């Protein structure tokens, strides 16, 4: 992207942030991540973060906090609003948003497991061969078909159709996945085609997965258990987060998405396998690590 294009994109992002903060009662005050998620269909998360910093420097937005409350890294007590917005009328809304944000951060890791199970069940219900074949054995895969990864990492499960085996990793987080390099490497070492099924990916990750021979499905809305249905509705209303309460994947959606992937891989199978073997043979994975993410627990 040229400097001029980047500047235009930044200006557009800033205008969208200002529009959001002036568009309704639930959005007259919002925290950083909320703004990123609300606008992610228009701009990458980092672009929104940078535009927000510029608006703050320019005095076009201001930061406010809930009095007497501490935030943390998952739910910071730090919000943004337009400079002329009366502070006192924001306090109840900020409190509501902080409580909902704490709920989401508190259950999100468990909902990662929930999403994994939901997708595994969908593959099984649609007559794909899955490994492990029993739900109680779904604890991560490091060995398959007599092969074993060299990494202290795993992938969620294997799904096979028409003799083509996919190493599936489900990423249900609201933010971009940060450890895809390891998942990609494990799936490739197990001689499967890496299939990343993610709530959201950044453009660099999508391009890297494609270039290296993997496949991906982006499902856009994080999957939470229907146990939390009422809280999820409040979260959507007040935070605009891309979340929904569901315990299964819609059959038509599943078939559409997986058929697209499987047909593309089938049509280019030789090229895909060549790319994956080339990736394994490389001694320098610096670019792949940078683009996919190498965070570990």
PDB file of N, CA, C and O in Angstrom, residues 134-177:
ATOM      1  N   UNK A 134     -14.166 -40.653  18.802  1.00  0.00           N
ATOM      2  CA  UNK A 134     -15.041 -40.525  19.961  1.00  0.00           C
ATOM      3  C   UNK A 134     -14.826 -39.180  20.645  1.00  0.00           C
ATOM      4  O   UNK A 134     -13.680 -38.748  20.844  1.00  0.00           O
ATOM      5  N   UNK A 135     -15.910 -38.547  21.018  1.00  0.00           N
ATOM      6  CA  UNK A 135     -15.843 -37.204  21.581  1.00  0.00           C
ATOM      7  C   UNK A 135     -14.998 -37.130  22.845  1.00  0.00           C
ATOM      8  O   UNK A 135     -14.268 -36.158  23.056  1.00  0.00           O
ATOM      9  N   UNK A 136     -15.069 -38.162  23.682  1.00  0.00           N
ATOM     10  CA  UNK A 136     -14.330 -38.128  24.933  1.00  0.00           C
ATOM     11  C   UNK A 136     -12.807 -38.200  24.712  1.00  0.00           C
ATOM     12  O   UNK A 136     -12.026 -37.895  25.621  1.00  0.00           O
ATOM     13  N   UNK A 137     -12.385 -38.597  23.516  1.00  0.00           N
ATOM     14  CA  UNK A 137     -10.953 -38.674  23.210  1.00  0.00           C
ATOM     15  C   UNK A 137     -10.424 -37.404  22.540  1.00  0.00           C
ATOM     16  O   UNK A 137      -9.251 -37.330  22.168  1.00  0.00           O
ATOM     17  N   UNK A 138     -11.283 -36.414  22.414  1.00  0.00           N
ATOM     18  CA  UNK A 138     -10.908 -35.180  21.722  1.00  0.00           C
ATOM     19  C   UNK A 138     -10.079 -34.302  22.650  1.00  0.00           C
ATOM     20  O   UNK A 138     -10.580 -33.399  23.313  1.00  0.00           O
ATOM     21  N   UNK A 139      -8.781 -34.578  22.685  1.00  0.00           N
ATOM     22  CA  UNK A 139      -7.876 -33.890  23.607  1.00  0.00           C
ATOM     23  C   UNK A 139      -6.657 -33.313  22.898  1.00  0.00           C
ATOM     24  O   UNK A 139      -5.647 -33.027  23.531  1.00  0.00           O
ATOM     25  N   UNK A 140      -6.720 -33.169  21.597  1.00  0.00           N
ATOM     26  CA  UNK A 140      -5.581 -32.680  20.831  1.00  0.00           C
ATOM     27  C   UNK A 140      -4.827 -33.829  20.192  1.00  0.00           C
ATOM     28  O   UNK A 140      -4.691 -34.910  20.778  1.00  0.00           O
ATOM     29  N   UNK A 141      -4.323 -33.606  18.985  1.00  0.00           N
ATOM     30  CA  UNK A 141      -3.661 -34.658  18.208  1.00  0.00           C
ATOM     31  C   UNK A 141      -2.201 -34.294  17.977  1.00  0.00           C
ATOM     32  O   UNK A 141      -1.894 -33.222  17.444  1.00  0.00           O
ATOM     33  N   UNK A 142      -1.304 -35.199  18.372  1.00  0.00           N
ATOM     34  CA  UNK A 142       0.136 -35.039  18.114  1.00  0.00           C
ATOM     35  C   UNK A 142       0.697 -36.228  17.340  1.00  0.00           C
ATOM     36  O   UNK A 142       1.790 -36.169  16.814  1.00  0.00           O
ATOM     37  N   UNK A 143      -0.079 -37.308  17.289  1.00  0.00           N
ATOM     38  CA  UNK A 143       0.314 -38.506  16.543  1.00  0.00           C
ATOM     39  C   UNK A 143      -0.851 -38.949  15.670  1.00  0.00           C
ATOM     40  O   UNK A 143      -2.004 -38.906  16.094  1.00  0.00           O
ATOM     41  N   UNK A 144      -0.511 -39.395  14.449  1.00  0.00           N
ATOM     42  CA  UNK A 144      -1.579 -39.841  13.553  1.00  0.00           C
ATOM     43  C   UNK A 144      -0.966 -40.668  12.425  1.00  0.00           C
ATOM     44  O   UNK A 144       0.044 -40.287  11.837  1.00  0.00           O
ATOM     45  N   UNK A 145      -1.575 -41.794  12.132  1.00  0.00           N
ATOM     46  CA  UNK A 145      -1.141 -42.628  11.014  1.00  0.00           C
ATOM     47  C   UNK A 145       0.294 -43.082  11.115  1.00  0.00           C
ATOM     48  O   UNK A 145       0.988 -43.194  10.098  1.00  0.00           O
ATOM     49  N   UNK A 146       0.771 -43.322  12.334  1.00  0.00           N
ATOM     50  CA  UNK A 146       2.152 -43.746  12.513  1.00  0.00           C
ATOM     51  C   UNK A 146       3.149 -42.614  12.483  1.00  0.00           C
ATOM     52  O   UNK A 146       4.361 -42.847  12.569  1.00  0.00           O
ATOM     53  N   UNK A 147       2.661 -41.393  12.392  1.00  0.00           N
ATOM     54  CA  UNK A 147       3.534 -40.215  12.365  1.00  0.00           C
ATOM     55  C   UNK A 147       3.374 -39.435  13.664  1.00  0.00           C
ATOM     56  O   UNK A 147       2.314 -39.446  14.281  1.00  0.00           O
ATOM     57  N   UNK A 148       4.406 -38.715  14.047  1.00  0.00           N
ATOM     58  CA  UNK A 148       4.385 -37.946  15.286  1.00  0.00           C
ATOM     59  C   UNK A 148       5.059 -36.605  15.048  1.00  0.00           C
ATOM     60  O   UNK A 148       6.122 -36.527  14.429  1.00  0.00           O
ATOM     61  N   UNK A 149       4.445 -35.540  15.535  1.00  0.00           N
ATOM     62  CA  UNK A 149       5.039 -34.217  15.366  1.00  0.00           C
ATOM     63  C   UNK A 149       6.286 -34.073  16.233  1.00  0.00           C
ATOM     64  O   UNK A 149       6.400 -34.695  17.300  1.00  0.00           O
ATOM     65  N   UNK A 150       7.195 -33.235  15.783  1.00  0.00           N
ATOM     66  CA  UNK A 150       8.395 -32.936  16.568  1.00  0.00           C
ATOM     67  C   UNK A 150       8.135 -31.803  17.562  1.00  0.00           C
ATOM     68  O   UNK A 150       9.016 -31.473  18.349  1.00  0.00           O
ATOM     69  N   UNK A 151       6.926 -31.237  17.525  1.00  0.00           N
ATOM     70  CA  UNK A 151       6.624 -30.045  18.310  1.00  0.00           C
ATOM     71  C   UNK A 151       5.869 -30.389  19.597  1.00  0.00           C
ATOM     72  O   UNK A 151       5.111 -31.361  19.640  1.00  0.00           O
ATOM     73  N   UNK A 152       6.037 -29.588  20.648  1.00  0.00           N
ATOM     74  CA  UNK A 152       5.259 -29.780  21.877  1.00  0.00           C
ATOM     75  C   UNK A 152       3.893 -29.102  21.761  1.00  0.00           C
ATOM     76  O   UNK A 152       3.397 -28.496  22.714  1.00  0.00           O
ATOM     77  N   UNK A 153       3.306 -29.188  20.584  1.00  0.00           N
ATOM     78  CA  UNK A 153       2.014 -28.577  20.303  1.00  0.00           C
ATOM     79  C   UNK A 153       1.130 -29.626  19.651  1.00  0.00           C
ATOM     80  O   UNK A 153       1.586 -30.713  19.292  1.00  0.00           O
ATOM     81  N   UNK A 154      -0.142 -29.296  19.469  1.00  0.00           N
ATOM     82  CA  UNK A 154      -1.050 -30.235  18.823  1.00  0.00           C
ATOM     83  C   UNK A 154      -2.021 -29.480  17.933  1.00  0.00           C
ATOM     84  O   UNK A 154      -2.009 -28.250  17.861  1.00  0.00           O
ATOM     85  N   UNK A 155      -2.862 -30.225  17.229  1.00  0.00           N
ATOM     86  CA  UNK A 155      -3.999 -29.664  16.509  1.00  0.00           C
ATOM     87  C   UNK A 155      -5.256 -30.308  17.086  1.00  0.00           C
ATOM     88  O   UNK A 155      -5.176 -31.283  17.832  1.00  0.00           O
ATOM     89  N   UNK A 156      -6.408 -29.763  16.764  1.00  0.00           N
ATOM     90  CA  UNK A 156      -7.635 -30.207  17.423  1.00  0.00           C
ATOM     91  C   UNK A 156      -8.060 -31.602  16.990  1.00  0.00           C
ATOM     92  O   UNK A 156      -8.344 -32.466  17.820  1.00  0.00           O
ATOM     93  N   UNK A 157      -8.142 -31.849  15.670  1.00  0.00           N
ATOM     94  CA  UNK A 157      -8.553 -33.169  15.189  1.00  0.00           C
ATOM     95  C   UNK A 157      -8.239 -33.303  13.702  1.00  0.00           C
ATOM     96  O   UNK A 157      -7.822 -32.332  13.046  1.00  0.00           O
ATOM     97  N   UNK A 158      -8.413 -34.510  13.204  1.00  0.00           N
ATOM     98  CA  UNK A 158      -8.221 -34.819  11.780  1.00  0.00           C
ATOM     99  C   UNK A 158      -9.588 -35.071  11.167  1.00  0.00           C
ATOM    100  O   UNK A 158     -10.443 -35.738  11.768  1.00  0.00           O
ATOM    101  N   UNK A 159      -9.815 -34.560   9.955  1.00  0.00           N
ATOM    102  CA  UNK A 159     -11.042 -34.829   9.208  1.00  0.00           C
ATOM    103  C   UNK A 159     -10.659 -35.296   7.809  1.00  0.00           C
ATOM    104  O   UNK A 159      -9.814 -34.680   7.159  1.00  0.00           O
ATOM    105  N   UNK A 160     -11.266 -36.408   7.377  1.00  0.00           N
ATOM    106  CA  UNK A 160     -10.881 -37.006   6.089  1.00  0.00           C
ATOM    107  C   UNK A 160     -12.092 -37.177   5.181  1.00  0.00           C
ATOM    108  O   UNK A 160     -13.174 -37.575   5.632  1.00  0.00           O
ATOM    109  N   UNK A 161     -11.897 -36.867   3.898  1.00  0.00           N
ATOM    110  CA  UNK A 161     -12.935 -37.073   2.888  1.00  0.00           C
ATOM    111  C   UNK A 161     -12.263 -37.388   1.565  1.00  0.00           C
ATOM    112  O   UNK A 161     -11.288 -36.719   1.182  1.00  0.00           O
ATOM    113  N   UNK A 162     -12.747 -38.415   0.905  1.00  0.00           N
ATOM    114  CA  UNK A 162     -12.214 -38.808  -0.407  1.00  0.00           C
ATOM    115  C   UNK A 162     -10.711 -39.055  -0.371  1.00  0.00           C
ATOM    116  O   UNK A 162      -9.990 -38.758  -1.335  1.00  0.00           O
ATOM    117  N   UNK A 163     -10.238 -39.579   0.761  1.00  0.00           N
ATOM    118  CA  UNK A 163      -8.820 -39.900   0.878  1.00  0.00           C
ATOM    119  C   UNK A 163      -7.931 -38.716   1.186  1.00  0.00           C
ATOM    120  O   UNK A 163      -6.714 -38.874   1.302  1.00  0.00           O
ATOM    121  N   UNK A 164      -8.503 -37.532   1.330  1.00  0.00           N
ATOM    122  CA  UNK A 164      -7.725 -36.330   1.653  1.00  0.00           C
ATOM    123  C   UNK A 164      -7.904 -36.029   3.133  1.00  0.00           C
ATOM    124  O   UNK A 164      -9.032 -35.878   3.618  1.00  0.00           O
ATOM    125  N   UNK A 165      -6.795 -35.935   3.848  1.00  0.00           N
ATOM    126  CA  UNK A 165      -6.823 -35.745   5.293  1.00  0.00           C
ATOM    127  C   UNK A 165      -6.457 -34.302   5.644  1.00  0.00           C
ATOM    128  O   UNK A 165      -5.451 -33.776   5.177  1.00  0.00           O
ATOM    129  N   UNK A 166      -7.282 -33.709   6.485  1.00  0.00           N
ATOM    130  CA  UNK A 166      -7.088 -32.327   6.910  1.00  0.00           C
ATOM    131  C   UNK A 166      -6.760 -32.289   8.394  1.00  0.00           C
ATOM    132  O   UNK A 166      -7.444 -32.925   9.200  1.00  0.00           O
ATOM    133  N   UNK A 167      -5.728 -31.541   8.745  1.00  0.00           N
ATOM    134  CA  UNK A 167      -5.419 -31.294  10.150  1.00  0.00           C
ATOM    135  C   UNK A 167      -6.147 -30.039  10.584  1.00  0.00           C
ATOM    136  O   UNK A 167      -5.784 -28.936  10.186  1.00  0.00           O
ATOM    137  N   UNK A 168      -7.190 -30.214  11.378  1.00  0.00           N
ATOM    138  CA  UNK A 168      -8.113 -29.120  11.672  1.00  0.00           C
ATOM    139  C   UNK A 168      -7.760 -28.439  12.993  1.00  0.00           C
ATOM    140  O   UNK A 168      -7.564 -29.103  14.018  1.00  0.00           O
ATOM    141  N   UNK A 169      -7.697 -27.133  12.956  1.00  0.00           N
ATOM    142  CA  UNK A 169      -7.518 -26.317  14.153  1.00  0.00           C
ATOM    143  C   UNK A 169      -8.615 -25.264  14.184  1.00  0.00           C
ATOM    144  O   UNK A 169      -8.778 -24.491  13.233  1.00  0.00           O
ATOM    145  N   UNK A 170      -9.404 -25.248  15.268  1.00  0.00           N
ATOM    146  CA  UNK A 170     -10.506 -24.307  15.422  1.00  0.00           C
ATOM    147  C   UNK A 170     -10.060 -23.165  16.332  1.00  0.00           C
ATOM    148  O   UNK A 170      -9.566 -23.399  17.436  1.00  0.00           O
ATOM    149  N   UNK A 171     -10.237 -21.938  15.869  1.00  0.00           N
ATOM    150  CA  UNK A 171      -9.871 -20.750  16.635  1.00  0.00           C
ATOM    151  C   UNK A 171     -11.107 -19.871  16.798  1.00  0.00           C
ATOM    152  O   UNK A 171     -11.568 -19.242  15.845  1.00  0.00           O
ATOM    153  N   UNK A 172     -11.624 -19.838  18.022  1.00  0.00           N
ATOM    154  CA  UNK A 172     -12.889 -19.176  18.303  1.00  0.00           C
ATOM    155  C   UNK A 172     -12.730 -17.808  18.963  1.00  0.00           C
ATOM    156  O   UNK A 172     -13.712 -17.171  19.324  1.00  0.00           O
ATOM    157  N   UNK A 173     -11.502 -17.339  19.124  1.00  0.00           N
ATOM    158  CA  UNK A 173     -11.278 -16.093  19.850  1.00  0.00           C
ATOM    159  C   UNK A 173     -11.759 -14.894  19.038  1.00  0.00           C
ATOM    160  O   UNK A 173     -11.827 -14.932  17.808  1.00  0.00           O
ATOM    161  N   UNK A 174     -12.051 -13.801  19.757  1.00  0.00           N
ATOM    162  CA  UNK A 174     -12.473 -12.583  19.081  1.00  0.00           C
ATOM    163  C   UNK A 174     -11.314 -11.924  18.350  1.00  0.00           C
ATOM    164  O   UNK A 174     -11.485 -11.364  17.269  1.00  0.00           O
ATOM    165  N   UNK A 175     -10.120 -11.977  18.923  1.00  0.00           N
ATOM    166  CA  UNK A 175      -8.948 -11.409  18.276  1.00  0.00           C
ATOM    167  C   UNK A 175      -8.354 -12.366  17.255  1.00  0.00           C
ATOM    168  O   UNK A 175      -8.800 -13.498  17.085  1.00  0.00           O
ATOM    169  N   UNK A 176      -7.326 -11.897  16.561  1.00  0.00           N
ATOM    170  CA  UNK A 176      -6.633 -12.753  15.602  1.00  0.00           C
ATOM    171  C   UNK A 176      -5.898 -13.871  16.343  1.00  0.00           C
ATOM    172  O   UNK A 176      -5.304 -13.634  17.400  1.00  0.00           O
ATOM    173  N   UNK A 177      -5.899 -15.086  15.805  1.00  0.00           N
ATOM    174  CA  UNK A 177      -5.092 -16.158  16.418  1.00  0.00           C
ATOM    175  C   UNK A 177      -3.613 -15.764  16.421  1.00  0.00           C
ATOM    176  O   UNK A 177      -3.130 -15.116  15.498  1.00  0.00           O
TER     177      UNK A 177
END
